[in-house]
Amino acid sequence: MINRKRYHSISLKLTDEELQLWNTKHETSGLSKTDYLMQAIRDSEVRIYSVADDIAPLIHEIRKIGTNLNQLAYYSNIGQDDKVRAEIGAIRITNEAVMKRILAFLDNPKFSIKGVK
């Protein structure tokens, strides 16, 4: 790393387990604690999401899946295999839609900070 004067310090509190993880990772890297932290900062990305705005509407879709599962169990218990297959199809369609929306949510954070190299 480039030799430069550093005037600022950061203090943080860790649990015993977090400190053990920190020590293991920085010692394994062969870097000083400062250089290890600087590399971690430069190579990381922080993503901020608005869960309330983007995920809350999916609750309705997830509830529909639960309703379909209940209907699936009912039809299975009374031996109506054709309705069981139909419910499985409905669950699959709803699940695929929910998963697509979750993946789109994860691909589009409200704010993202990437490390500077």
PDB file of C-alpha atoms in Angstrom:
ATOM      1  CA  MET A   1       0.000   0.000   0.000  1.00  0.00           C
ATOM      2  CA  ILE A   2       1.054   3.604  -0.497  1.00  0.00           C
ATOM      3  CA  ASN A   3       2.781   5.117   2.521  1.00  0.00           C
ATOM      4  CA  ARG A   4       0.826   8.203   3.574  1.00  0.00           C
ATOM      5  CA  LYS A   5       0.020  10.091   6.726  1.00  0.00           C
ATOM      6  CA  ARG A   6      -3.282   9.192   8.312  1.00  0.00           C
ATOM      7  CA  TYR A   7      -4.803  11.700  10.691  1.00  0.00           C
ATOM      8  CA  HIS A   8      -8.171  10.122  11.455  1.00  0.00           C
ATOM      9  CA  SER A   9      -9.039   7.065  13.490  1.00  0.00           C
ATOM     10  CA  ILE A  10     -12.205   5.003  13.802  1.00  0.00           C
ATOM     11  CA  SER A  11     -13.242   3.113  16.886  1.00  0.00           C
ATOM     12  CA  LEU A  12     -15.736   0.269  16.848  1.00  0.00           C
ATOM     13  CA  LYS A  13     -17.016  -2.297  19.292  1.00  0.00           C
ATOM     14  CA  LEU A  14     -17.106  -5.999  18.445  1.00  0.00           C
ATOM     15  CA  THR A  15     -18.422  -9.116  20.108  1.00  0.00           C
ATOM     16  CA  ASP A  16     -15.916 -11.842  20.952  1.00  0.00           C
ATOM     17  CA  GLU A  17     -16.981 -13.762  17.839  1.00  0.00           C
ATOM     18  CA  GLU A  18     -16.690 -10.700  15.585  1.00  0.00           C
ATOM     19  CA  LEU A  19     -13.238  -9.933  16.976  1.00  0.00           C
ATOM     20  CA  GLN A  20     -12.139 -13.515  16.390  1.00  0.00           C
ATOM     21  CA  LEU A  21     -13.401 -13.350  12.794  1.00  0.00           C
ATOM     22  CA  TRP A  22     -11.673  -9.999  12.258  1.00  0.00           C
ATOM     23  CA  ASN A  23      -8.368 -11.316  13.632  1.00  0.00           C
ATOM     24  CA  THR A  24      -8.564 -14.526  11.595  1.00  0.00           C
ATOM     25  CA  LYS A  25      -9.282 -12.696   8.334  1.00  0.00           C
ATOM     26  CA  HIS A  26      -6.735  -9.938   8.721  1.00  0.00           C
ATOM     27  CA  GLU A  27      -3.987 -12.340   9.913  1.00  0.00           C
ATOM     28  CA  THR A  28      -4.724 -14.739   7.033  1.00  0.00           C
ATOM     29  CA  SER A  29      -4.475 -11.871   4.545  1.00  0.00           C
ATOM     30  CA  GLY A  30      -0.960 -11.018   5.682  1.00  0.00           C
ATOM     31  CA  LEU A  31      -1.898  -7.341   5.717  1.00  0.00           C
ATOM     32  CA  SER A  32      -1.792  -4.920   8.597  1.00  0.00           C
ATOM     33  CA  LYS A  33      -5.144  -4.179  10.241  1.00  0.00           C
ATOM     34  CA  THR A  34      -5.279  -0.793   8.523  1.00  0.00           C
ATOM     35  CA  ASP A  35      -4.367  -2.141   5.097  1.00  0.00           C
ATOM     36  CA  TYR A  36      -6.851  -5.003   5.484  1.00  0.00           C
ATOM     37  CA  LEU A  37      -9.652  -2.593   6.398  1.00  0.00           C
ATOM     38  CA  MET A  38      -8.755  -0.236   3.546  1.00  0.00           C
ATOM     39  CA  GLN A  39      -8.825  -3.116   1.057  1.00  0.00           C
ATOM     40  CA  ALA A  40     -12.188  -4.255   2.421  1.00  0.00           C
ATOM     41  CA  ILE A  41     -13.570  -0.721   2.072  1.00  0.00           C
ATOM     42  CA  ARG A  42     -12.257  -0.326  -1.485  1.00  0.00           C
ATOM     43  CA  ASP A  43     -13.525  -3.734  -2.641  1.00  0.00           C
ATOM     44  CA  SER A  44     -16.966  -3.591  -1.047  1.00  0.00           C
ATOM     45  CA  GLU A  45     -20.333  -2.331  -2.199  1.00  0.00           C
ATOM     46  CA  VAL A  46     -23.113  -1.138   0.069  1.00  0.00           C
ATOM     47  CA  ARG A  47     -26.674  -1.326  -1.241  1.00  0.00           C
ATOM     48  CA  ILE A  48     -29.597   0.450   0.405  1.00  0.00           C
ATOM     49  CA  TYR A  49     -33.128  -0.808  -0.257  1.00  0.00           C
ATOM     50  CA  SER A  50     -36.565   0.589   0.519  1.00  0.00           C
ATOM     51  CA  VAL A  51     -38.216  -2.583   1.783  1.00  0.00           C
ATOM     52  CA  ALA A  52     -41.481  -0.982   2.859  1.00  0.00           C
ATOM     53  CA  ASP A  53     -42.159   0.529  -0.561  1.00  0.00           C
ATOM     54  CA  ASP A  54     -40.985  -2.339  -2.744  1.00  0.00           C
ATOM     55  CA  ILE A  55     -41.563  -5.559  -0.813  1.00  0.00           C
ATOM     56  CA  ALA A  56     -44.806  -4.768   1.023  1.00  0.00           C
ATOM     57  CA  PRO A  57     -46.911  -5.183  -2.153  1.00  0.00           C
ATOM     58  CA  LEU A  58     -45.556  -8.722  -2.502  1.00  0.00           C
ATOM     59  CA  ILE A  59     -47.276  -9.733   0.732  1.00  0.00           C
ATOM     60  CA  HIS A  60     -50.555 -10.070  -1.189  1.00  0.00           C
ATOM     61  CA  GLU A  61     -48.907 -12.390  -3.707  1.00  0.00           C
ATOM     62  CA  ILE A  62     -47.327 -14.476  -0.952  1.00  0.00           C
ATOM     63  CA  ARG A  63     -50.718 -14.769   0.772  1.00  0.00           C
ATOM     64  CA  LYS A  64     -52.176 -16.024  -2.508  1.00  0.00           C
ATOM     65  CA  ILE A  65     -49.553 -18.767  -2.514  1.00  0.00           C
ATOM     66  CA  GLY A  66     -50.598 -19.707   1.034  1.00  0.00           C
ATOM     67  CA  THR A  67     -54.249 -19.851  -0.016  1.00  0.00           C
ATOM     68  CA  ASN A  68     -53.326 -22.034  -2.976  1.00  0.00           C
ATOM     69  CA  LEU A  69     -51.376 -24.362  -0.677  1.00  0.00           C
ATOM     70  CA  ASN A  70     -54.402 -24.710   1.591  1.00  0.00           C
ATOM     71  CA  GLN A  71     -56.593 -25.537  -1.401  1.00  0.00           C
ATOM     72  CA  LEU A  72     -53.967 -28.006  -2.616  1.00  0.00           C
ATOM     73  CA  ALA A  73     -54.043 -29.817   0.732  1.00  0.00           C
ATOM     74  CA  TYR A  74     -57.852 -29.865   0.739  1.00  0.00           C
ATOM     75  CA  TYR A  75     -58.135 -31.259  -2.801  1.00  0.00           C
ATOM     76  CA  SER A  76     -55.397 -33.798  -2.097  1.00  0.00           C
ATOM     77  CA  ASN A  77     -57.192 -35.018   1.030  1.00  0.00           C
ATOM     78  CA  ILE A  78     -60.467 -35.554  -0.845  1.00  0.00           C
ATOM     79  CA  GLY A  79     -58.757 -37.277  -3.793  1.00  0.00           C
ATOM     80  CA  GLN A  80     -59.335 -34.691  -6.535  1.00  0.00           C
ATOM     81  CA  ASP A  81     -56.090 -35.080  -8.432  1.00  0.00           C
ATOM     82  CA  ASP A  82     -57.091 -32.823 -11.342  1.00  0.00           C
ATOM     83  CA  LYS A  83     -57.680 -29.927  -8.951  1.00  0.00           C
ATOM     84  CA  VAL A  84     -54.393 -30.703  -7.188  1.00  0.00           C
ATOM     85  CA  ARG A  85     -52.545 -30.336 -10.501  1.00  0.00           C
ATOM     86  CA  ALA A  86     -54.390 -27.093 -11.223  1.00  0.00           C
ATOM     87  CA  GLU A  87     -53.442 -25.685  -7.810  1.00  0.00           C
ATOM     88  CA  ILE A  88     -49.805 -26.691  -8.293  1.00  0.00           C
ATOM     89  CA  GLY A  89     -49.852 -24.799 -11.598  1.00  0.00           C
ATOM     90  CA  ALA A  90     -51.351 -21.717  -9.937  1.00  0.00           C
ATOM     91  CA  ILE A  91     -48.750 -21.860  -7.158  1.00  0.00           C
ATOM     92  CA  ARG A  92     -45.940 -22.161  -9.693  1.00  0.00           C
ATOM     93  CA  ILE A  93     -47.167 -19.149 -11.680  1.00  0.00           C
ATOM     94  CA  THR A  94     -47.576 -16.967  -8.594  1.00  0.00           C
ATOM     95  CA  ASN A  95     -44.219 -18.071  -7.194  1.00  0.00           C
ATOM     96  CA  GLU A  96     -42.440 -17.253 -10.452  1.00  0.00           C
ATOM     97  CA  ALA A  97     -44.010 -13.775 -10.479  1.00  0.00           C
ATOM     98  CA  VAL A  98     -42.977 -13.143  -6.874  1.00  0.00           C
ATOM     99  CA  MET A  99     -39.430 -14.353  -7.501  1.00  0.00           C
ATOM    100  CA  LYS A 100     -39.085 -12.112 -10.566  1.00  0.00           C
ATOM    101  CA  ARG A 101     -40.196  -9.108  -8.533  1.00  0.00           C
ATOM    102  CA  ILE A 102     -37.793  -9.960  -5.703  1.00  0.00           C
ATOM    103  CA  LEU A 103     -34.889 -10.335  -8.144  1.00  0.00           C
ATOM    104  CA  ALA A 104     -35.792  -7.016  -9.782  1.00  0.00           C
ATOM    105  CA  PHE A 105     -35.888  -5.448  -6.313  1.00  0.00           C
ATOM    106  CA  LEU A 106     -32.416  -6.769  -5.490  1.00  0.00           C
ATOM    107  CA  ASP A 107     -31.024  -5.558  -8.821  1.00  0.00           C
ATOM    108  CA  ASN A 108     -32.267  -2.009  -8.266  1.00  0.00           C
ATOM    109  CA  PRO A 109     -31.299  -0.609  -4.875  1.00  0.00           C
ATOM    110  CA  LYS A 110     -32.438   2.893  -4.017  1.00  0.00           C
ATOM    111  CA  PHE A 111     -28.827   3.818  -3.342  1.00  0.00           C
ATOM    112  CA  SER A 112     -25.513   2.066  -3.903  1.00  0.00           C
ATOM    113  CA  ILE A 113     -21.971   2.944  -2.889  1.00  0.00           C
ATOM    114  CA  LYS A 114     -19.121   1.067  -4.520  1.00  0.00           C
ATOM    115  CA  GLY A 115     -15.575   0.956  -3.251  1.00  0.00           C
ATOM    116  CA  VAL A 116     -13.099   3.389  -4.737  1.00  0.00           C
ATOM    117  CA  LYS A 117      -9.937   1.920  -6.218  1.00  0.00           C
TER     118      LYS A 117
END
